[in-house]
Each structure stands twice: as C-alpha cells, then as structure tokens.
Short mmCIF file of C-alpha atoms in Angstrom, two decimals:
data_model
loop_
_atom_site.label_atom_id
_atom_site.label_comp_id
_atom_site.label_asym_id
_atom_site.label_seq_id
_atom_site.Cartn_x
_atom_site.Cartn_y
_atom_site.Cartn_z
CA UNK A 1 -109.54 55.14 -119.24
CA UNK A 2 -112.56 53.59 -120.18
CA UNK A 3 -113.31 49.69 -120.15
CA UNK A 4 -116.39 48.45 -120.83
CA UNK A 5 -116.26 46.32 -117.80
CA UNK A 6 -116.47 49.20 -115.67
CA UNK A 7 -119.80 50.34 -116.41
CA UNK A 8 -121.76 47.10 -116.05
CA UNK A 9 -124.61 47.29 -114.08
CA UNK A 10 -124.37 45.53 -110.87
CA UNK A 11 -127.00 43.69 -108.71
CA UNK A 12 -125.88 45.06 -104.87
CA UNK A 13 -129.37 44.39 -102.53
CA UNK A 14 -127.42 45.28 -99.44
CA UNK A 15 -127.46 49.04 -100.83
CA UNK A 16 -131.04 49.07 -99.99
CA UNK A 17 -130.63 48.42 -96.33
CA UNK A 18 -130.21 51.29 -93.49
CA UNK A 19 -127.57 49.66 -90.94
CA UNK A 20 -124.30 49.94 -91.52
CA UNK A 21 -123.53 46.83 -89.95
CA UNK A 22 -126.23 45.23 -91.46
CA UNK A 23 -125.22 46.69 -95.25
CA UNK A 24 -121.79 45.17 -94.26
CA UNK A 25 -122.76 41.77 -93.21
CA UNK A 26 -125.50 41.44 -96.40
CA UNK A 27 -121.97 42.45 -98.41
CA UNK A 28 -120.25 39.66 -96.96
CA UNK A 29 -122.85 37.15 -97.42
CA UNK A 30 -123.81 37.91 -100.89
CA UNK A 31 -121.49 39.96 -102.97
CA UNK A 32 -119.72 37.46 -105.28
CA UNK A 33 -115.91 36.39 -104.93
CA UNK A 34 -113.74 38.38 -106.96
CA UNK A 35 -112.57 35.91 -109.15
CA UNK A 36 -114.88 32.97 -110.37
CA UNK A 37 -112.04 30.27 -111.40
CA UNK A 38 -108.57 29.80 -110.84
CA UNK A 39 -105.84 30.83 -112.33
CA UNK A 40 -104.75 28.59 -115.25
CA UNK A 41 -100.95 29.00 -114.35
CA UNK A 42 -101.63 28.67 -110.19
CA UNK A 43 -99.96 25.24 -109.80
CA UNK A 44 -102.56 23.80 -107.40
CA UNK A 45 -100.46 21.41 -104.26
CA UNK A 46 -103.87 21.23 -102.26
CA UNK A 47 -106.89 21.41 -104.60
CA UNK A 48 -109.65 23.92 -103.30
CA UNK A 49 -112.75 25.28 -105.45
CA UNK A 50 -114.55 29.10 -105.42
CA UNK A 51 -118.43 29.02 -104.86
CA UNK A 52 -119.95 30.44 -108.19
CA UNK A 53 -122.05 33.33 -107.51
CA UNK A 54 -125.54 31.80 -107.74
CA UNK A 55 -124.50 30.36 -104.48
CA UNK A 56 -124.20 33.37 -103.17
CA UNK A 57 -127.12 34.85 -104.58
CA UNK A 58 -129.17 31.84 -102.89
CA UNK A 59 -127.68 32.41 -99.58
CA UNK A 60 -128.69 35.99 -99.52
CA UNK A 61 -131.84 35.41 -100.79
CA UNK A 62 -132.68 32.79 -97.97
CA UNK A 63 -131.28 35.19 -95.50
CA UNK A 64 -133.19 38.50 -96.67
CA UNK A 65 -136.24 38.21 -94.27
CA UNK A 66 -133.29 38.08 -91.37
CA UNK A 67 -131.98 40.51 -92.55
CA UNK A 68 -134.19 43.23 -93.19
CA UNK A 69 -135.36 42.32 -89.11
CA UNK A 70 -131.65 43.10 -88.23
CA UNK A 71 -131.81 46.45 -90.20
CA UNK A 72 -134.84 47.43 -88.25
CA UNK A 73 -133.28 45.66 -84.14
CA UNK A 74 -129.43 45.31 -84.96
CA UNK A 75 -128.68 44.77 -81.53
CA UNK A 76 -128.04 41.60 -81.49
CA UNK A 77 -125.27 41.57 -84.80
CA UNK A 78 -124.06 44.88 -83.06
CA UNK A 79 -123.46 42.91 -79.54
CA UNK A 80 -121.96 39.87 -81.72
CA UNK A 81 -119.56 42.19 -83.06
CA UNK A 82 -118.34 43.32 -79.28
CA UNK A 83 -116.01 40.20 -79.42
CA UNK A 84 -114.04 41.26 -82.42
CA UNK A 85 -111.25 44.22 -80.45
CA UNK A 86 -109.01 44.05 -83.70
CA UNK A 87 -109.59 46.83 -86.57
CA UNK A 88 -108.07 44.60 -89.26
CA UNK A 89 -110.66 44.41 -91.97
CA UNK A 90 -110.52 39.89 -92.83
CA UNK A 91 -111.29 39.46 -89.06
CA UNK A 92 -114.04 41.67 -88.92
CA UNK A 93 -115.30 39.93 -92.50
CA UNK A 94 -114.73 36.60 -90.66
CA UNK A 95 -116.73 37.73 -87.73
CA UNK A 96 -119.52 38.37 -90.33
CA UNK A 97 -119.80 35.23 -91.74
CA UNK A 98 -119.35 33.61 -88.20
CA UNK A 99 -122.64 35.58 -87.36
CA UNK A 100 -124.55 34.16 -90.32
CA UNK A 101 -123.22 30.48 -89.93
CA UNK A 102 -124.70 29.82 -86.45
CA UNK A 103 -127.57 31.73 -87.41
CA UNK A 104 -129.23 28.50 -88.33
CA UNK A 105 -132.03 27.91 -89.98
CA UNK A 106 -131.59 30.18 -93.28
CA UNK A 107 -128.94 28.09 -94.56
CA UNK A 108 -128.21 24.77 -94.90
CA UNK A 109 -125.09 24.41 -93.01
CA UNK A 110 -124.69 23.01 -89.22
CA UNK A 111 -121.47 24.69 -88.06
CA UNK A 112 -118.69 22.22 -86.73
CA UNK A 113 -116.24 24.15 -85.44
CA UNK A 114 -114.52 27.86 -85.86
CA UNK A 115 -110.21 29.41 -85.54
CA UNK A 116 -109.67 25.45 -84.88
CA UNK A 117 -105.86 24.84 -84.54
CA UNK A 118 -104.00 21.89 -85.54
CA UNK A 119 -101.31 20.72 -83.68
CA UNK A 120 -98.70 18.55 -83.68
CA UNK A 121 -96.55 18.27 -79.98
CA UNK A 122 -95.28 21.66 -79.28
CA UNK A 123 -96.00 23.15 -83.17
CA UNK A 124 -98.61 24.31 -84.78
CA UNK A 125 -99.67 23.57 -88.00
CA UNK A 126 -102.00 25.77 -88.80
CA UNK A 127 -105.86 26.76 -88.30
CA UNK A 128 -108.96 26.27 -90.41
CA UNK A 129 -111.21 29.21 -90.40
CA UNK A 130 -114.86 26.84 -90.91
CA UNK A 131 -115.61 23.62 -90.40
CA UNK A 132 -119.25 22.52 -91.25
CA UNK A 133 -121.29 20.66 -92.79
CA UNK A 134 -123.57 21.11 -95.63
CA UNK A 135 -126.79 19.08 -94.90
CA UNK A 136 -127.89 19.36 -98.94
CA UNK A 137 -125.22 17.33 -99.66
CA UNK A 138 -124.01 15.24 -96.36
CA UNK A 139 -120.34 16.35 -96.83
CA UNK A 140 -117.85 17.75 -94.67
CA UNK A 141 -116.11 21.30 -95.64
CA UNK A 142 -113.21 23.45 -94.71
CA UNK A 143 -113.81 27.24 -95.63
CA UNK A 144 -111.03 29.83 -95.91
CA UNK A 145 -112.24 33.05 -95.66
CA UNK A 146 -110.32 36.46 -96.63
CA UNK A 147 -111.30 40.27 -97.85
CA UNK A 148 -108.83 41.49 -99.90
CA UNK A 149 -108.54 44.81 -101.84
CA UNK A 150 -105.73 44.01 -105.11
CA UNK A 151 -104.36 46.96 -107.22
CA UNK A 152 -103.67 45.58 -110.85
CA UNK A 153 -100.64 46.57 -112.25
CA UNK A 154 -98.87 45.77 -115.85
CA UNK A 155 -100.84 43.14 -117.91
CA UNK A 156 -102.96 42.37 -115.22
CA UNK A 157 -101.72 38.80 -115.38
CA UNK A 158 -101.40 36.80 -111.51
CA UNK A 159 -98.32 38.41 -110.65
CA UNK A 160 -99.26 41.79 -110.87
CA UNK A 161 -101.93 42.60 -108.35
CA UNK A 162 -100.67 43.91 -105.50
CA UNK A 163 -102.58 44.72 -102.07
CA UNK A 164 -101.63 47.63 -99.95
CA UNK A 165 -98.68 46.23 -98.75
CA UNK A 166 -97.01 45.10 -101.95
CA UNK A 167 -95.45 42.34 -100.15
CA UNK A 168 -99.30 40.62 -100.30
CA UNK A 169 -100.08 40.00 -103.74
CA UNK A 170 -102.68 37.65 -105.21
CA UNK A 171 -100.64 35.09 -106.44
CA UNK A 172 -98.91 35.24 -103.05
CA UNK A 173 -102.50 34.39 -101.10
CA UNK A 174 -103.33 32.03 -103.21
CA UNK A 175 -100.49 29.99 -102.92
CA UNK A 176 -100.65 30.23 -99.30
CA UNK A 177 -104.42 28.51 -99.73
CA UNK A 178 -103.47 25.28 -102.32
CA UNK A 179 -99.81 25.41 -100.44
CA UNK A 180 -100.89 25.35 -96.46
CA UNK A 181 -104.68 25.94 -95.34
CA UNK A 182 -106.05 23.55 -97.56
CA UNK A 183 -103.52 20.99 -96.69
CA UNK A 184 -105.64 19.17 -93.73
CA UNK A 185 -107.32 16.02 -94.39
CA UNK A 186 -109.47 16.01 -91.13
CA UNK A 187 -110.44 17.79 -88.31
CA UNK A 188 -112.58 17.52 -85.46
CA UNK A 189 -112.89 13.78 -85.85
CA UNK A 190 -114.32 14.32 -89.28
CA UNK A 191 -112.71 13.17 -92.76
CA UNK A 192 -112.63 16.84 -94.70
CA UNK A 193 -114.49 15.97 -98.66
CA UNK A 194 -114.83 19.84 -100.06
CA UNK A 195 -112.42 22.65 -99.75
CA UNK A 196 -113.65 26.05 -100.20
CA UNK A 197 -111.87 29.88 -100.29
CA UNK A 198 -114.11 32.73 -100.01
CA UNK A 199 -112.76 35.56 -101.13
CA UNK A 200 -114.04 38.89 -101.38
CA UNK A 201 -113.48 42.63 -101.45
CA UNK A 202 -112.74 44.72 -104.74
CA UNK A 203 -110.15 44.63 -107.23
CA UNK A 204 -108.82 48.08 -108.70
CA UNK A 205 -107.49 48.61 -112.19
CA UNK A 206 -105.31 51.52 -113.10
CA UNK A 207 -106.94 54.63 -114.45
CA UNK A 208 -104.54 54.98 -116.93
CA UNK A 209 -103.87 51.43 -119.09
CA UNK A 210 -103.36 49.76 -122.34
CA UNK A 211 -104.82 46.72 -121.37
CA UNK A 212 -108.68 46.31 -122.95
CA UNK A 213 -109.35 43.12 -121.15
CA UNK A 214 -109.63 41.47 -117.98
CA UNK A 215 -107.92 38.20 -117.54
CA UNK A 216 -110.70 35.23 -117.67
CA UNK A 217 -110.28 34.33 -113.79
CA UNK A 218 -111.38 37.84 -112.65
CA UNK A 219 -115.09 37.97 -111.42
CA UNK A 220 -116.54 40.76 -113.69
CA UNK A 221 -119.53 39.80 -111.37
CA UNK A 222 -118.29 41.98 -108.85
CA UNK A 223 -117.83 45.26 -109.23
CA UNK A 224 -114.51 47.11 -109.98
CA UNK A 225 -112.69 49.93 -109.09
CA UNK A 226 -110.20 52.21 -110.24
CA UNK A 227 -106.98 53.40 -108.52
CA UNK A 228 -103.89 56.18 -109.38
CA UNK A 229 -101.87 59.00 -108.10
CA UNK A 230 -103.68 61.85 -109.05
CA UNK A 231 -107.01 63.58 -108.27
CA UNK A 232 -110.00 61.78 -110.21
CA UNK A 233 -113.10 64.13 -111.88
CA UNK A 234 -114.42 67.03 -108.84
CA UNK A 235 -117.29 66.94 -110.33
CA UNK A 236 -118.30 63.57 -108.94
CA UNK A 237 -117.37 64.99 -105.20
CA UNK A 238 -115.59 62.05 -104.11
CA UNK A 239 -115.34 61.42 -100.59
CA UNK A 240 -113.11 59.27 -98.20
CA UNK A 241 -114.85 56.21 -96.92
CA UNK A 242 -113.87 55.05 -93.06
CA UNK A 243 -112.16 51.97 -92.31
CA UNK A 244 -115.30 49.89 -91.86
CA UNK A 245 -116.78 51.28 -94.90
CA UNK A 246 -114.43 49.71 -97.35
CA UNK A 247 -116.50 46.53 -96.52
CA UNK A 248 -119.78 48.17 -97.69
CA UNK A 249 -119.81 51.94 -97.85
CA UNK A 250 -123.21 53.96 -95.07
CA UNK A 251 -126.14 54.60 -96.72
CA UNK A 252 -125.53 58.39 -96.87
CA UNK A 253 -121.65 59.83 -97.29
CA UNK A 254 -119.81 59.59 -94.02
CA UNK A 255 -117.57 62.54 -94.48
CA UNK A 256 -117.47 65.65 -97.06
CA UNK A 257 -116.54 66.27 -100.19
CA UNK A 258 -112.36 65.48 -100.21
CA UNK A 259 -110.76 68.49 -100.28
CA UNK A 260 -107.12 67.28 -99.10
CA UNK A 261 -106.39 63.78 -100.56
CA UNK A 262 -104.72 60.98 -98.39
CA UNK A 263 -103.73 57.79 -99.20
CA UNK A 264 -107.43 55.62 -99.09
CA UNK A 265 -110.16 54.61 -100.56
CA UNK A 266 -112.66 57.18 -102.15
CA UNK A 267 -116.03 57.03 -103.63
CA UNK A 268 -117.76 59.41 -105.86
CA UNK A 269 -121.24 60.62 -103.55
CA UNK A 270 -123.83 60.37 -105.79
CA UNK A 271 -122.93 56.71 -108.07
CA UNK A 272 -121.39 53.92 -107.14
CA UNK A 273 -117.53 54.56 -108.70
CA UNK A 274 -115.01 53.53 -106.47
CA UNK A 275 -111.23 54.85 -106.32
CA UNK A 276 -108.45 54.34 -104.41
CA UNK A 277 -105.71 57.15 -103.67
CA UNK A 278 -102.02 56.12 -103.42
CA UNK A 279 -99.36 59.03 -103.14
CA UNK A 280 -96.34 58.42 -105.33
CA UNK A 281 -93.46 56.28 -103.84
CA UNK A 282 -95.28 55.62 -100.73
CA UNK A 283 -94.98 52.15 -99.20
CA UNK A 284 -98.70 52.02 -97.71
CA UNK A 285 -99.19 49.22 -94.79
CA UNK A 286 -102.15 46.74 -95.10
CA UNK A 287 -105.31 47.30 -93.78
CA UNK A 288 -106.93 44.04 -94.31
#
C-alpha cells in the first residue's frame, strides 16, 4: 500500500528528549488531535469544538524550557505519576495533562477543578474531566480528554474505525461527547462558555486498501500508522513497543527485533513507521 499521506514529514520535538516520561508527557501536550474538524454527518446534541494544532504547537512551545528541566530532574513528574495505580492508557494521558495544567505559569490557564462529579440525589450524572479557565480570553471551559488508537476499516468513512475492542468505535466516542459529557451547563458555581475534546493517539489504516484518500476530518497533522494480519517488511526490524510506549515510544528500542508476533503495536527500529499486529478472528480487549 502506499498513500502519500503516509510519508509526510512530521514535526515530533518530544523525540528529542531522553525521559520516557518526559517524551510521553511532551506527546500529550503537543502532538495534534487526530482529527482537526468534525465529522460532517456527526449529528451534534451538545456542541463541542477540537483545538487546531497551532494551539498545541504554542502550548509546547511555552512549556519547552520546563520541559527540557524535567528531562534532566524528572522526579517530580515521576512522583506525580505515583497516584495513577491503573495501567489503562486515557488515565495515564489524563494524569499527563493534569501535571501540565497546575503547572502554572507556562500556560495561560488557572485550573478550576479536576474528575468533578455531578450529581443529582442518589444518581450521578456524569463527570467533567477539566474545568478551568483561560485567562487570554476570561471564559470558562470544560475539557474532555481521551487517547485513542482507531483501526480504519472499509471506506474509512465514521463508522468504520474501530478501536481494539470493536465495540469502541469513533463514531461511538464521539457521540458519547456531543450526547453526555458535554451536556453540563455549569459546574463549580461557574456558567460553562467553551467546550473542548482533546483527543489524541494514532489512527491506523489498512496495509492493504483501495481507498487513495483520507476523509477531510482526519488530522493528516498527526502521524499515521498502518495495521494487518500478516508480518510487515524484516528488513525494517520491527519491534514490540510496551504498554506505556504506545503513548510515545523510549528513545532507544525497548525490546529486540520481533521474532514471534503477538497481537500489539510494533515499530520499525530505525524510522518512525508504526504498525499494529492483529491475529485473524481474534476479539482483542481495549487497552486504552
């Protein structure tokens, strides 16, 4: 397969840091969302918008200096991190982004509140990720944040990206956003003016297609990986990323060449191509 989307160059600064928590939480702050609108055909209950990526390339900018001090004394992100005791990939993004929010002073947000429930009586409505509020512009805003890792099948058209667990799709998540998080007018005693999802991770095409396009909606910002049943090219020595690494991958390979395939995510040692393994007719649990 080859799609000229694939081979874009990509800007990626956290590559150039040591830590690998500190390459993960530069990954979280600045790596773009993986789509940059909404779907045309998402019917929308509870309107919410995507930051566009020069947001993102702003906020990681700002945030360099504090970074590259955290790549050289990470104890303090590493001690941060000590709260988090689930391995589920969107908490441990949220506990990035949690870091970098009441890290104040490199950003222009004052943090309101964080996991804040809404209830009503003995039921609970839901819970809004961030609450906070931008001092550039004065207003109020709820963030949603997920990491999410879609395989495109078919057309590639909203109902056909799947995530591990084929029961979470993309059109599935997104409706949950418009349909229930984004449905609170207020909280904390404050009136709620701007509704943002932040979402990130990678999207996967597969490596064998008739589709030459990507639908408009799809970040091509961000890059893109590839995903099948059989063994990609040995000559790029693919090897199998840990958990933690599907966030942002260690500075050197973690593990050897692959020699005996399992379901995952691989990446090819020496570039950054990025592929992930499914065996045929396996029903693969989420890790995210």
């Amino acid at each position: 397969m080859h799609l000229n989307f694939l081979n874009l160059e990509h800007d990626e600064p956290w590559l150039a840091l040591r830590q690998p928590l500190v390459r993960q939480l530069a990954f979280c702050i600045g790596s773009p969302n993986i789509l940059r609108s909404l779907p045309a055909d998402l019917a929308i209950t509870h309107p919410f918008q995507l930051h566009d990526d020069a947001t993102w390339n702003k906020h990681l900018k700002n945030y360099w200096p504090r970074l590259q001090q955290l790549d050289r004394h990470p104890e303090a992100l590493a001690d941060f991190l000590q709260q988090l005791k689930s391995t589920r990939l969107g908490l441990r993004f949220e506990m990035f982004l949690w870091f970098w929010l009441l890290d104040s002073g490199h950003h222009p947000y004052r943090l309101l509140g964080h996991s804040i429930q809404k209830i009503d009586g003995p039921k609970t409505l839901g819970e809004l990720d961030f609450v906070l509020l931008n001092t550039e512009t004065g207003e109020v805003e709820h963030w949603e944040a997920a990491l999410k890792y879609y395989l495109a099948e078919r057309d590639f058209s909203l109902p056909h990206w799947h995530g591990l667990n084929r029961s979470d799709t993309l059109s599935r998540k997104l409706h949950h956003f418009t349909e229930k998080q984004f449905q609170f007018a207020d909280a904390l005693n404050h009136q709620i003016q701007r509704r943002f999802c932040i979402l990130k991770g990678q999207l996967y095409l597969p490596e064998r297609s008739s589709c030459a396009a990507l639908p408009d909606w799809i970040n091509p910002a961000r890059r893109i990986g590839l995903w099948g049943q059989r063994l990609p090219d040995a000559a790029l020595q693919f090897y199998r990323l840990q958990r933690h690494e599907w966030i942002c991958p260690q500075a050197q390979p973690s593990s050897h060449a692959a020699q005996w395939w399992t379901d995952g995510l691989y990446k090819a040692a020496c570039q950054e191509h990025y592929y992930m393994f499914r065996r045929p007719g396996l029903l693969l649990h989420s890790l995210t």
